[in-house]
Each structure stands twice: as structure tokens, then as C-alpha cells.
mmCIF file of C-alpha atoms in Angstrom:
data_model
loop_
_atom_site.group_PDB
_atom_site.id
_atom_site.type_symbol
_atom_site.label_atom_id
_atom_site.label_comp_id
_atom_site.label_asym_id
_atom_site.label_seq_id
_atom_site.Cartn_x
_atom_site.Cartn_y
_atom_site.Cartn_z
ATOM 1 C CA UNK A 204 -7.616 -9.868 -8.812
ATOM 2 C CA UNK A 205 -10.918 -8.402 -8.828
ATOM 3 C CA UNK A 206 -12.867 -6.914 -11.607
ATOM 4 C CA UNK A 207 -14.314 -6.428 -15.440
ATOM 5 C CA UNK A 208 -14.454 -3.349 -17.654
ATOM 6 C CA UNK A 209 -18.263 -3.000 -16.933
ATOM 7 C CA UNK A 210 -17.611 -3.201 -13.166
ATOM 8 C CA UNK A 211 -14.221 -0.828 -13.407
ATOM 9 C CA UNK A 212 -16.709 1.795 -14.693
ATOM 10 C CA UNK A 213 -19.790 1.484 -12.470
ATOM 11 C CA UNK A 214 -16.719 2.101 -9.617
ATOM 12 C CA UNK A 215 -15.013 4.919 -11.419
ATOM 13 C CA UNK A 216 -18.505 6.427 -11.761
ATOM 14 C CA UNK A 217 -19.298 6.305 -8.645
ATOM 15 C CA UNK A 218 -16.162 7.593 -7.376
ATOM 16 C CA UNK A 219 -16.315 10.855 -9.725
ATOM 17 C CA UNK A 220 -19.660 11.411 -8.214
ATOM 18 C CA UNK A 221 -17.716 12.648 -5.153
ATOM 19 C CA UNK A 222 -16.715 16.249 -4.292
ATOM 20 C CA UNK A 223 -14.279 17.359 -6.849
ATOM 21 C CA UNK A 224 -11.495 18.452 -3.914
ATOM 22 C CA UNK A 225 -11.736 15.029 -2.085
ATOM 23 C CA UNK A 226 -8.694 13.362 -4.114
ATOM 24 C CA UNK A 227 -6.678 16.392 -3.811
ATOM 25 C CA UNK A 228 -6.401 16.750 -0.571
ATOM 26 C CA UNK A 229 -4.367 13.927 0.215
ATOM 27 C CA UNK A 230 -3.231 11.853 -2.217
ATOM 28 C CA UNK A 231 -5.391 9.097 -3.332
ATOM 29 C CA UNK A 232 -4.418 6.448 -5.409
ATOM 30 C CA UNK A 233 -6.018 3.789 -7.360
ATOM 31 C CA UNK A 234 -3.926 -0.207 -8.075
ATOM 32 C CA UNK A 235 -6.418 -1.810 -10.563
ATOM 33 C CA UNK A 236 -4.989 -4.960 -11.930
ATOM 34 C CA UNK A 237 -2.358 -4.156 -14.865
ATOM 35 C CA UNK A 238 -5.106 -4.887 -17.657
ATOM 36 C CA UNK A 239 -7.581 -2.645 -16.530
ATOM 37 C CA UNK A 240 -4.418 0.679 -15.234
ATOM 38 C CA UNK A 241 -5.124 1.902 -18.751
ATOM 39 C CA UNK A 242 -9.295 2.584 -18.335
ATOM 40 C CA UNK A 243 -9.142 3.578 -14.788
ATOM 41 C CA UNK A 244 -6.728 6.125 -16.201
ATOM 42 C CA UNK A 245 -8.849 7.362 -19.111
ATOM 43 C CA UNK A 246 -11.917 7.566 -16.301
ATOM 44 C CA UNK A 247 -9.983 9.127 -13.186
ATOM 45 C CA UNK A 248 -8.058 11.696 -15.373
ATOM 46 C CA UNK A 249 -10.247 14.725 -13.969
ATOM 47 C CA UNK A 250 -10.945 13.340 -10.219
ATOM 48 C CA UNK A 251 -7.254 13.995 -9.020
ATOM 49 C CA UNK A 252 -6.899 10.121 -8.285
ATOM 50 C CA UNK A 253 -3.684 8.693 -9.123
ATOM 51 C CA UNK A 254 -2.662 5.785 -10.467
ATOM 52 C CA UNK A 255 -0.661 2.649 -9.459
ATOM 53 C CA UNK A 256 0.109 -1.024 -10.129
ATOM 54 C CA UNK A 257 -0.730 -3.790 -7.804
ATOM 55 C CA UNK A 258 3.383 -5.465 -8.466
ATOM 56 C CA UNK A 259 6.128 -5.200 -10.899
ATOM 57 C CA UNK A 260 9.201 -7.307 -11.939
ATOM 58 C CA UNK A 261 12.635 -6.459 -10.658
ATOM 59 C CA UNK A 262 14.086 -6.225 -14.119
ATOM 60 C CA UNK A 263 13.705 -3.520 -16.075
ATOM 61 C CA UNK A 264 13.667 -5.610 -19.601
ATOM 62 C CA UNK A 265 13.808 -9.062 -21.655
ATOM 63 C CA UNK A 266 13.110 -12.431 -21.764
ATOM 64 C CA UNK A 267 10.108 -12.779 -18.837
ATOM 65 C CA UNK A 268 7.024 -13.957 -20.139
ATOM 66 C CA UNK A 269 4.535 -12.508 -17.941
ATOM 67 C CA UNK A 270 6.034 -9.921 -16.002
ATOM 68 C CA UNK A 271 5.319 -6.029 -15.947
ATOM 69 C CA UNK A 272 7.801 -3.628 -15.294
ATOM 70 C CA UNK A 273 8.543 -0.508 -13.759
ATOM 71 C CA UNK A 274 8.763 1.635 -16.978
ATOM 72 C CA UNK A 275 5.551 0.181 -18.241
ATOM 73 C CA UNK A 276 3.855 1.486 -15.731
ATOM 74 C CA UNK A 277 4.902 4.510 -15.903
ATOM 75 C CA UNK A 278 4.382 4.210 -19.303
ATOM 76 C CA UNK A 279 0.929 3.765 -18.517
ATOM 77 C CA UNK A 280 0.713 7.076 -16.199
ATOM 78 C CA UNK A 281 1.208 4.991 -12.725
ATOM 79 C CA UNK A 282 3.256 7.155 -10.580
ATOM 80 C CA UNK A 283 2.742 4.200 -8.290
ATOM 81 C CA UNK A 284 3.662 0.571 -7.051
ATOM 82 C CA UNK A 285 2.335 -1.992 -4.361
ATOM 83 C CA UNK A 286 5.466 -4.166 -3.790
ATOM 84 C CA UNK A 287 5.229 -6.817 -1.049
ATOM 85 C CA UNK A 288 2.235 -7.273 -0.521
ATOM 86 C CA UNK A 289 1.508 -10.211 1.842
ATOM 87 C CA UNK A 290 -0.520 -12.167 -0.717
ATOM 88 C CA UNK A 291 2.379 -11.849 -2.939
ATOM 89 C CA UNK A 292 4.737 -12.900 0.159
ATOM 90 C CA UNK A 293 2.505 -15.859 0.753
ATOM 91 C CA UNK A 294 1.519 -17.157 -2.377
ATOM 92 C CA UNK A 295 4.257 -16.591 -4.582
ATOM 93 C CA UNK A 296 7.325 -16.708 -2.198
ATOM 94 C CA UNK A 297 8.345 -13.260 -2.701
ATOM 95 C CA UNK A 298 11.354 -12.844 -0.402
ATOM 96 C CA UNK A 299 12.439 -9.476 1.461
ATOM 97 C CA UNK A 300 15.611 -9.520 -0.784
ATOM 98 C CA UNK A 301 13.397 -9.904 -3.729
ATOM 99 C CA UNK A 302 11.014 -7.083 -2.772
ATOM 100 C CA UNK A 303 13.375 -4.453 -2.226
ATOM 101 C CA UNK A 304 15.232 -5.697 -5.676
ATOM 102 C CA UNK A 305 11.866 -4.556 -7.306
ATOM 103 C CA UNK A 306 11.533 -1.438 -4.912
ATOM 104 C CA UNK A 307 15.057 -0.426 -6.550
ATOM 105 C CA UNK A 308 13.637 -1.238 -10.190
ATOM 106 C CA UNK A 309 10.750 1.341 -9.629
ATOM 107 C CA UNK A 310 12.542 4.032 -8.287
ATOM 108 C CA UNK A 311 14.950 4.013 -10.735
ATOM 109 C CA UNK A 312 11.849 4.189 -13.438
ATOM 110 C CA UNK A 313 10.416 6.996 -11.814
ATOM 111 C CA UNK A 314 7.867 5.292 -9.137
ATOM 112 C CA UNK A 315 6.779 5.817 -5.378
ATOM 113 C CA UNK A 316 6.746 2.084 -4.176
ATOM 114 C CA UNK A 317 3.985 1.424 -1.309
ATOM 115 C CA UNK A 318 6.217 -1.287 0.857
ATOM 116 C CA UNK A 319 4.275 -3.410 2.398
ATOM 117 C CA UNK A 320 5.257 -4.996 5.866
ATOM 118 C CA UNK A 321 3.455 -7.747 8.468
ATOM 119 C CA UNK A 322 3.109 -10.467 10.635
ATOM 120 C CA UNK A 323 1.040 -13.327 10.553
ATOM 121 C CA UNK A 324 -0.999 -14.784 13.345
ATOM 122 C CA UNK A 325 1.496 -17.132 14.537
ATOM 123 C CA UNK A 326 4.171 -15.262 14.441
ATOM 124 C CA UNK A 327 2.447 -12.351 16.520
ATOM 125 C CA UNK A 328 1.184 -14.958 19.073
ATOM 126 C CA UNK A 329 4.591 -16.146 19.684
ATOM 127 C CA UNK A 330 5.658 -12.609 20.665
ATOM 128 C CA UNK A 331 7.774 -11.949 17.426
ATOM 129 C CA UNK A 332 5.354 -9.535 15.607
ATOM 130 C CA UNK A 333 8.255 -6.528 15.364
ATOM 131 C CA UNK A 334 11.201 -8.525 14.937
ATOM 132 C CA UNK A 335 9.253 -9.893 11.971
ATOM 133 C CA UNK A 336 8.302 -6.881 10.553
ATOM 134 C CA UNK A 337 11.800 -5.506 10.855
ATOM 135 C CA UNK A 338 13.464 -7.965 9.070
ATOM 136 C CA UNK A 339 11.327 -7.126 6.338
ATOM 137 C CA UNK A 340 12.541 -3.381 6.970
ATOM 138 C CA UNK A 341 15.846 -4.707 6.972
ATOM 139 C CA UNK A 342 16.139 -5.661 3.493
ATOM 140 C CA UNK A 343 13.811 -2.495 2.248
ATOM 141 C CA UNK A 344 16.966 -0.148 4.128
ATOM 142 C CA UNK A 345 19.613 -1.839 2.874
ATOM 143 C CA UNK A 346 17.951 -1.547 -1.044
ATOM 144 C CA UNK A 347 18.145 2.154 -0.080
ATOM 145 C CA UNK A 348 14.747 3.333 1.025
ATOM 146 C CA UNK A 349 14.191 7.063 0.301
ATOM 147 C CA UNK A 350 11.830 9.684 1.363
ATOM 148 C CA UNK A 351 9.233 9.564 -1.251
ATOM 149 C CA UNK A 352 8.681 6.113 0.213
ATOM 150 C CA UNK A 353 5.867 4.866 1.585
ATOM 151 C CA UNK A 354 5.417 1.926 4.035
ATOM 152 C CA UNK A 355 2.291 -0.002 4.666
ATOM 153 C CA UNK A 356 1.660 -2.594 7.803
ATOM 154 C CA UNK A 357 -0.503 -4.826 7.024
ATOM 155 C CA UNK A 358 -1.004 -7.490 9.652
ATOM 156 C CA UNK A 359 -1.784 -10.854 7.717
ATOM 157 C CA UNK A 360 -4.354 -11.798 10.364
ATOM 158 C CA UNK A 361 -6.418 -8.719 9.667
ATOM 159 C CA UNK A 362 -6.054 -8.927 5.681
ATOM 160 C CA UNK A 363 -9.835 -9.788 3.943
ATOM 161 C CA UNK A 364 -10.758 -11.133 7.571
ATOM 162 C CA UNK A 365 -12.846 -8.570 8.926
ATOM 163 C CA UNK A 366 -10.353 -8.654 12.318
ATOM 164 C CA UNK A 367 -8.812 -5.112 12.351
ATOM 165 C CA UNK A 368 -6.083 -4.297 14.199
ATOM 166 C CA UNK A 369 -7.147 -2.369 17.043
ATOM 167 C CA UNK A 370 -6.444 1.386 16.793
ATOM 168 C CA UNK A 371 -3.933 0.569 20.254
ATOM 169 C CA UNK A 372 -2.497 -2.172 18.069
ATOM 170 C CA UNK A 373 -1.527 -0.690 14.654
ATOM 171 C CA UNK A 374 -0.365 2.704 16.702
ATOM 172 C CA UNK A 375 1.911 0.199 18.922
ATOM 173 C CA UNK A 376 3.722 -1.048 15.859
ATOM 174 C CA UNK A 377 3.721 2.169 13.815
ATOM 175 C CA UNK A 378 5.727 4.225 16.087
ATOM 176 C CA UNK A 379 8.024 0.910 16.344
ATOM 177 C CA UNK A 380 8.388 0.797 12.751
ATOM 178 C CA UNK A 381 9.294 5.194 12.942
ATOM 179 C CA UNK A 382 11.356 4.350 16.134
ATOM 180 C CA UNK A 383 13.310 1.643 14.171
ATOM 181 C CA UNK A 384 13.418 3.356 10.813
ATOM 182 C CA UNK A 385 15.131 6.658 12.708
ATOM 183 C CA UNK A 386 17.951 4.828 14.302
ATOM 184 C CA UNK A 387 18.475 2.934 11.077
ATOM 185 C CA UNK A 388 18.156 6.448 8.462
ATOM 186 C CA UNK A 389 17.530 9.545 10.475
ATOM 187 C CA UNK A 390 15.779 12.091 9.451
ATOM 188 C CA UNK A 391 14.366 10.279 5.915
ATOM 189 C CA UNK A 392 12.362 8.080 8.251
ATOM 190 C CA UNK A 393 10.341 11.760 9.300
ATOM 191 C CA UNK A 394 9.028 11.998 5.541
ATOM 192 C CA UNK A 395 7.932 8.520 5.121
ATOM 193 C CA UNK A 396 4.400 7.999 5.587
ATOM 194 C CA UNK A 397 3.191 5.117 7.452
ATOM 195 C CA UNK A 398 -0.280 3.262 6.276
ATOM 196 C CA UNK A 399 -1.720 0.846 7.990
ATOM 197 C CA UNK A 400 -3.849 -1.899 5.711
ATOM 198 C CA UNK A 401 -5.774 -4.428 7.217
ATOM 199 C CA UNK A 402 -9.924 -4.408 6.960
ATOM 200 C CA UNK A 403 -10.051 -0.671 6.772
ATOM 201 C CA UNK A 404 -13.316 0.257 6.744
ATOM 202 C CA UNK A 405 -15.937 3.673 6.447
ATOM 203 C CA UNK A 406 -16.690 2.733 10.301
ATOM 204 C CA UNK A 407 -13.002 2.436 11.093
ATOM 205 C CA UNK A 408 -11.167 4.382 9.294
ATOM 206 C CA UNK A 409 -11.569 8.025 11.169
ATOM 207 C CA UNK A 410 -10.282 6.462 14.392
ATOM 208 C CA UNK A 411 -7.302 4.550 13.106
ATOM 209 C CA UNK A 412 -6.045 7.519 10.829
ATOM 210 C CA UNK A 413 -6.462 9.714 14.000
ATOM 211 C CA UNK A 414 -3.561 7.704 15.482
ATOM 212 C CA UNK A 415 0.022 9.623 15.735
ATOM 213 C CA UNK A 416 1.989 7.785 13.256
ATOM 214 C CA UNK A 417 -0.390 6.276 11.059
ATOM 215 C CA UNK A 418 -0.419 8.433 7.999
ATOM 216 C CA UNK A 419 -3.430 7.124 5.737
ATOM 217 C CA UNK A 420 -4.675 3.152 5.054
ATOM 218 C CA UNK A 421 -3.931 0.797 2.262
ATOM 219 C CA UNK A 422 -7.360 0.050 1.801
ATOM 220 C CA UNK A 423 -8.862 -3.784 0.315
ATOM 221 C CA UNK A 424 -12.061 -4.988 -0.142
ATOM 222 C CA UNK A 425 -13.471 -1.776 0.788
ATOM 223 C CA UNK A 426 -12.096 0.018 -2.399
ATOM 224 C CA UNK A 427 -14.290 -2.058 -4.603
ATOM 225 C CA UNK A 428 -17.435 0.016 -3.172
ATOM 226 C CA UNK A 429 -17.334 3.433 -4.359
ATOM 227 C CA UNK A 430 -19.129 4.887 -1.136
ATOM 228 C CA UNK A 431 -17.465 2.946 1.099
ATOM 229 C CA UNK A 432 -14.222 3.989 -0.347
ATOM 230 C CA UNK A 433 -15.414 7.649 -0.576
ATOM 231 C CA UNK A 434 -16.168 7.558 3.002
ATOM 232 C CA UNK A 435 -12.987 6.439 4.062
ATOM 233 C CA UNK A 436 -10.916 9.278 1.928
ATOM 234 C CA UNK A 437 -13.540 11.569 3.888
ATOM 235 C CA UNK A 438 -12.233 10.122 7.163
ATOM 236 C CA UNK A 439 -8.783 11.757 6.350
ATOM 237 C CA UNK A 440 -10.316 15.186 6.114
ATOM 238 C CA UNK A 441 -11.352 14.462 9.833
#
């Protein structure tokens, strides 16, 4: 919940500045808050940057002051959804049943949904880091996960902290997650890419991408500063 038109385009700006083939090469995608989808889109439409929504509702229509669903952001040109995101875990008691009832609503209106996955603190201490994060899995497989699917591991402890996951760390539970997600679908869980998000950072983000199954970073705080963010879509070229 970051963010004003002024400051939206003093980012977009600088992001444009960047070589026009850096978005294209993998893809890049931008989750403004829902207010602001609409400018970023107008701005981005000639950087190859994609668009996506920070949440939606699970239903597709009606009486729900409030909500945003599926359809209007794709409405909107979002080919895109974050759904599950630990702040939205923590803070507004999003449950794993609920999550994938929302990843089934933006499928079925045309979206990729960006699942996102983690552990806190406490519950990695105590030993239970994976079984946590596969219960959460759990619920996303029996929704029906699909190969256009993306999941994102985002350790709570390393969210907005500046702690990152060591390299050793987020590799460890990324091949558990692929490991887990082949004996549970097969050969789907080859084509679903694997982000890790947690403080990714321009100084961090080359070594952690470099790891075997971690397939590109669900970037914070660092998206809000257009070189930092630049440099970290460089690190994928790397």
C-alpha cells in the first residue's frame, strides 16, 4: 500500500529509461495497488512490463462492497494476480482454503495467480518450516494448480526485514517445494516456476536467482526504486 500518481510516474519513468529488451526477456511484471493498475498500464504499455493485481475476491460478482475481482482485472489489462501473500495471511486471516478459492476465481477469468507460500520465525525455529509450507501447497493442489502457475516462498521472517534467506536456505526449500509438488502432480510441477520473495535486493539478487530451482524473485520494497529494481531484472540476464 505504497504510492501516489506523482510517485507512480517518477517510477514508471525511471523504469522506461532502461534498455528496451530488459522486460522481454523474462517476464516482468508490475502489482501496483488496484487504483493506480490503470496508469501504470497507460505508462508501461511500450516497456514489455506486464501487469498484475496485488489480491482479488474469490467471487466473481455481487453484493461485496470493497472487493475486486478477477474479471476486473483483467478488465483492466492484468494478466496477473498476487494471492496469499503473507501480509494478507497475517493481517486479514486469509486461510489456505480461502486462497486457493480465489486462485480458482482467477484462472477461470483468464489470470496467472503468483501463490505465495511461507513460514514464520517460530514456526521455522521449531523445525516445522516445510510441513508449514506444504500445507499451504496442500490446499493450492487440491484447488487444481496448473502449469501456468507460479509459486512464490516467501519466508515471513525475511519479508520488509532486511534478513534474506540465505541463498543455501531458499535453494533447501525450493527443491522441497519441486520434490513435493512432483509426487503430488507430476510432470505440471516441471513448468511451474518457483520465486523466492523475501528482501530481494540489486546486491542479492544474481546469487539467489543462480540457485537450481529458484526461477526469478517476488520482489518488495526494492520495486519502489526504479534502479534498484532495474538492477535486479538485470541479475536474471546473469
Amino acid at each position: 500500500m505504497h504510492g501516489s500518481i506523482a510517485s507512480v510516474e517518477a517510477l514508471l519513468s525511471g523504469l522506461a529509461a532502461a534498455d528496451s529488451a530488459l522486460y522481454s526477456q523474462a517476464d516482468t511484471v508490475l502489482c501496483p495497488p488496484h487504483l493506480h493498475i490503470p496508469r501504470v498500464g497507460e505508462l508501461a504499455a511500450e516497456t514489455g512490463l506486464q501487469l498484475g493485481g496485488q489480491n482479488c475476491s474469490e467471487h466473481t460478482e455481487g453484493a461485496y462492497t470493497g472487493e475486486v475481482s478477477a474479471a476486473m482485472l483483467a478488465d483492466c489489462d492484468c494478466q496477473w494476480v498476487i494471492l496469499g501473500h503473507s501480509e494478507r495471511r497475517q493481517y486479514f486471516g486469509e486461510s489456505n482454503e480461502l486462497v486457493a478459492a480465489k486462485a480458482s476465481a482467477a484462472r477461470a477469468a483468464g489470470l496467472k495467480p503468483m501463490l505465495c507460500v511461507g513460514e514464520t520465525l517460530e514456526q521455522r525455529s521449531a523445525g516445522n518450516a516445510q510441513e508449514v509450507v506444504t500445507s499451504q501447497l496442500a490446499a493450492l493442489v487440491a484447488g487444481g494448480l496448473e502449469a501456468t502457475d507460479v509459486i512464490a516462498y516467501e519466508p515471513i521472517w525475511a519479508i520488509g526485514t532486511g534478513q534474506t534467506a540465505s541463498p543455501e536456505q531458499a535453494q533447501e526449500m525450493h527443491a522441497a517445494i519441486r520434490t513435493w509438488l512432483r509426487e503430488q502432480i507430476g510432470e505440471t510441477a516441471e513448468a511451474i516456476r518457483l520465486l523466492y520473495g523475501g528482501s530481494v535486493k540489486a546486491d542479492n539478487a544474481a546469487e539467489l536467482f543462480a540457485a537450481e530451482d529458484i526461477d526469478g524473485g517476488l520482489v518488495g520494497g526494492a520495486s519502489l526504486k526504479a534502479d534498484d529494481f532495474i538492477a535486479i531484472v538485470e541479475a536474471t540476464r546473469e
